[in-house]
Coordinates of C-alpha atoms in Angstrom, one line a residue:
Chain A
N1 CA 0.0 0.0 0.0
A2 CA 1.9 3.0 -1.3
G3 CA -0.6 5.7 -0.2
V4 CA -0.3 8.9 -2.3
T5 CA 2.5 8.9 -4.9
Q6 CA 3.6 12.2 -6.5
T7 CA 6.0 12.4 -9.4
P8 CA 8.4 14.0 -10.1
K9 CA 10.0 15.0 -6.8
F10 CA 11.9 18.0 -8.4
Q11 CA 11.4 19.9 -11.6
V12 CA 12.9 23.0 -13.2
L13 CA 11.0 24.7 -16.0
K14 CA 11.6 27.7 -18.2
T15 CA 8.9 30.4 -18.4
G16 CA 6.3 29.4 -20.9
Q17 CA 6.8 25.7 -20.7
S18 CA 4.0 23.3 -19.8
M19 CA 4.1 20.2 -17.7
T20 CA 2.0 17.8 -15.7
L21 CA 2.5 16.9 -12.1
Q22 CA 1.3 13.3 -11.5
C23 CA -0.6 12.1 -8.4
A24 CA -1.9 8.6 -7.8
Q25 CA -3.4 6.9 -4.7
D26 CA -4.1 3.3 -4.1
M27 CA -6.5 3.7 -1.1
N28 CA -9.7 3.9 -3.2
H29 CA -10.2 7.5 -1.8
E30 CA -13.0 9.5 -3.5
Y31 CA -11.6 12.9 -2.6
M32 CA -8.4 14.3 -4.0
S33 CA -6.9 17.7 -4.0
W34 CA -3.8 19.8 -5.0
Y35 CA -2.2 22.4 -2.7
R36 CA 0.7 24.7 -3.2
Q37 CA 2.9 25.7 -0.3
D38 CA 4.8 29.0 -0.2
P39 CA 6.7 30.5 2.8
G40 CA 4.4 32.4 5.1
M41 CA 1.3 31.5 3.1
G42 CA 0.5 28.1 4.3
L43 CA -1.2 25.5 2.1
R44 CA -3.4 27.0 -0.6
L45 CA -6.0 24.9 -2.4
I46 CA -5.6 24.9 -6.2
H47 CA -8.2 22.3 -7.3
Y48 CA -10.1 19.5 -5.8
S49 CA -12.2 16.5 -6.8
V50 CA -14.9 14.7 -4.8
G51 CA -15.0 11.8 -7.2
A52 CA -14.1 10.6 -10.7
G53 CA -15.4 13.0 -13.3
I54 CA -15.9 15.8 -10.9
T55 CA -13.5 18.7 -10.3
D56 CA -13.8 22.1 -8.8
Q57 CA -11.7 25.2 -8.2
G58 CA -10.0 26.0 -5.0
E59 CA -8.4 29.3 -3.8
V60 CA -5.7 29.8 -6.5
P61 CA -6.8 27.9 -9.6
N62 CA -5.5 30.3 -12.3
G63 CA -2.8 28.8 -14.5
Y64 CA -3.6 25.2 -13.6
N65 CA -5.9 22.5 -15.0
V66 CA -7.0 19.2 -13.6
S67 CA -9.0 16.2 -14.7
R68 CA -10.2 13.1 -12.8
S69 CA -10.8 10.3 -15.3
T70 CA -10.2 7.6 -12.7
T71 CA -10.5 7.3 -8.9
E72 CA -6.8 6.7 -8.6
D73 CA -5.3 9.5 -10.6
F74 CA -5.5 13.3 -10.3
P75 CA -2.9 15.1 -12.5
L76 CA -2.2 18.8 -12.3
R77 CA -1.3 20.6 -15.5
L78 CA 0.6 23.8 -15.7
L79 CA -0.4 25.4 -19.0
S80 CA 2.3 28.0 -19.4
A81 CA 4.7 28.1 -16.4
A82 CA 5.5 31.4 -14.8
P83 CA 8.0 32.3 -12.0
S84 CA 5.1 32.9 -9.7
Q85 CA 4.3 29.2 -9.9
T86 CA 7.6 28.3 -8.2
S87 CA 6.5 26.4 -5.1
V88 CA 6.2 23.1 -3.4
Y89 CA 3.1 21.2 -4.6
F90 CA 1.3 18.6 -2.5
C91 CA -1.4 16.2 -3.6
A92 CA -3.7 14.8 -0.9
S93 CA -6.6 12.4 -0.8
S94 CA -9.2 11.2 1.7
R95 CA -11.8 8.5 1.9
R96 CA -15.3 8.5 0.6
G97 CA -17.3 11.4 2.1
G98 CA -13.8 12.4 2.5
Y99 CA -13.6 16.1 2.9
N100 CA -14.6 15.6 6.5
S101 CA -11.9 12.9 7.2
P102 CA -8.1 13.0 7.4
L103 CA -6.1 14.0 4.3
H104 CA -3.2 11.8 3.3
F105 CA -0.5 13.8 1.6
G106 CA 2.0 12.8 -1.0
N107 CA 5.7 13.7 -0.5
G108 CA 5.5 16.8 -2.6
T109 CA 6.9 18.1 -5.8
R110 CA 9.4 21.1 -5.7
L111 CA 8.9 23.1 -8.8
T112 CA 11.2 26.0 -9.9
V113 CA 10.3 28.2 -12.9
T114 CA 13.1 30.3 -14.2
Chain B
G1 CA -15.2 33.1 0.3
E2 CA -13.9 30.9 3.0
N3 CA -10.9 32.2 5.0
V4 CA -8.9 30.8 7.9
E5 CA -6.7 33.1 9.9
Q6 CA -4.0 31.6 12.2
H7 CA -2.0 33.2 15.0
P8 CA 0.8 33.5 16.0
S9 CA 3.0 32.9 12.9
T10 CA 5.9 31.9 15.2
L11 CA 5.9 30.7 18.7
S12 CA 8.9 29.9 20.9
V13 CA 8.5 28.1 24.3
Q14 CA 10.7 26.4 26.8
E15 CA 10.6 22.6 27.1
G16 CA 7.8 21.6 29.5
D17 CA 5.7 24.8 28.9
S18 CA 2.4 24.9 27.1
A19 CA 1.8 26.2 23.6
V20 CA -1.5 27.6 22.2
I21 CA -2.2 28.3 18.6
K22 CA -5.5 30.0 17.6
C23 CA -7.5 30.0 14.4
T24 CA -10.6 31.9 13.2
Y25 CA -12.8 30.9 10.2
S26 CA -15.2 32.9 8.2
D27 CA -17.7 30.3 6.8
S28 CA -20.4 29.6 9.4
A29 CA -21.2 26.4 7.5
S30 CA -17.8 24.9 8.4
N31 CA -18.2 21.7 10.4
Y32 CA -14.8 20.0 10.4
F33 CA -11.6 21.4 11.9
P34 CA -8.3 19.4 11.6
W35 CA -4.8 20.3 12.7
Y36 CA -1.7 19.2 10.8
K37 CA 1.9 19.0 11.8
Q38 CA 4.7 19.4 9.3
E39 CA 8.2 18.6 10.2
L40 CA 11.0 20.2 8.2
G41 CA 11.2 18.8 4.6
K42 CA 8.3 16.4 5.2
R43 CA 4.6 16.2 4.3
P44 CA 1.8 17.5 6.6
Q45 CA 0.3 14.8 8.9
L46 CA -2.9 15.0 10.8
I47 CA -2.5 15.2 14.6
I48 CA -6.0 15.9 15.8
D49 CA -9.4 16.9 14.4
I50 CA -12.7 18.1 15.8
R51 CA -16.2 18.2 14.4
S52 CA -18.8 21.0 15.0
N53 CA -20.9 18.9 17.3
V54 CA -18.1 18.7 19.8
G55 CA -16.6 21.5 21.9
E56 CA -13.4 19.9 23.0
K57 CA -11.2 16.9 22.1
K58 CA -8.1 15.6 23.8
D59 CA -5.4 13.1 22.8
Q60 CA -2.6 12.8 25.4
R61 CA -0.7 16.1 25.4
I62 CA -2.7 17.6 22.6
A63 CA -6.2 19.2 22.8
V64 CA -8.4 21.2 20.5
T65 CA -11.3 23.5 21.5
L66 CA -14.0 24.9 19.3
N67 CA -16.2 27.9 19.8
K68 CA -18.8 27.9 17.0
T69 CA -20.4 31.1 18.2
A70 CA -17.2 33.1 17.9
K71 CA -16.0 31.0 14.9
H72 CA -12.6 30.1 16.4
F73 CA -10.7 27.0 17.5
S74 CA -7.5 26.5 19.2
L75 CA -4.7 23.9 19.6
H76 CA -3.2 23.3 23.0
I77 CA 0.0 21.4 23.5
T78 CA 1.0 20.7 27.1
E79 CA 4.4 19.6 28.5
T80 CA 6.1 20.5 25.2
Q81 CA 9.1 18.5 24.1
P82 CA 11.8 19.3 21.5
E83 CA 10.2 16.9 19.0
D84 CA 7.1 19.1 19.0
S85 CA 9.1 21.6 17.1
A86 CA 7.4 21.9 13.6
V87 CA 5.0 23.9 11.6
Y88 CA 1.4 23.5 12.6
F89 CA -1.6 24.2 10.3
C90 CA -5.2 24.6 11.2
A91 CA -7.9 24.0 8.6
A92 CA -11.7 24.2 8.2
T93 CA -14.2 22.9 5.7
S94 CA -17.9 22.5 5.2
N95 CA -19.6 19.9 3.0
T96 CA -18.4 21.7 -0.1
G97 CA -15.2 19.8 0.0
K98 CA -13.0 22.9 0.2
L99 CA -10.5 22.3 3.0
I100 CA -8.9 25.7 3.6
F101 CA -5.7 26.0 5.7
G102 CA -4.4 28.7 7.9
Q103 CA -1.0 30.3 7.2
G104 CA 0.8 28.1 9.7
T105 CA 2.6 28.5 13.0
T106 CA 6.3 27.7 13.4
L107 CA 6.7 26.2 16.9
Q108 CA 10.1 26.1 18.4
V109 CA 10.6 24.2 21.7
K110 CA 13.9 25.1 23.4
P111 CA 15.5 22.5 25.5

């Protein structure tokens, strides 16, 4: 049981490039979400999903897209990277009915945009 | 929209003292309030949570209190130890699925 797996662990992009951060969970959790963590700003919600085929915006969705075609996977796409997107990104999941139950976080992806 | 404010941003205590971190939330529909601990370079992990039908919950040296009328909740750590040093985050959510975090409190426990 691997829990929540994020890839890659580190990534450097040039401004304007696009990429996808991968997130997979093997706990059959209905709820999945993406957060970014910046110094002094805590964890800010980018997008979340309460089940396959359903996604919604969080606090800071601009510049990011998500999709949820399966229960297991919730990729985060950066359409055109900007230096302001330099951050540590965490994917998290929780069980069915899950926004009121503990989040399981991945190990994070550290993204630098130059 | 939903907002969670957390104070203080940094807290330094002597080993054995108590530490208190406070959060306020804006959405009166919020009904679940977890606290996460993040050690340096690691992922956040849940340490305690409370639901809106409960006023207080305790787990060994950690307790959380909730005041729904005032829309604030607090984390209390007693008999602090050096391994309690970390960043602590409060969060709040309603049934919308949006779990919103506070800005975090860096706790330093000095031996």
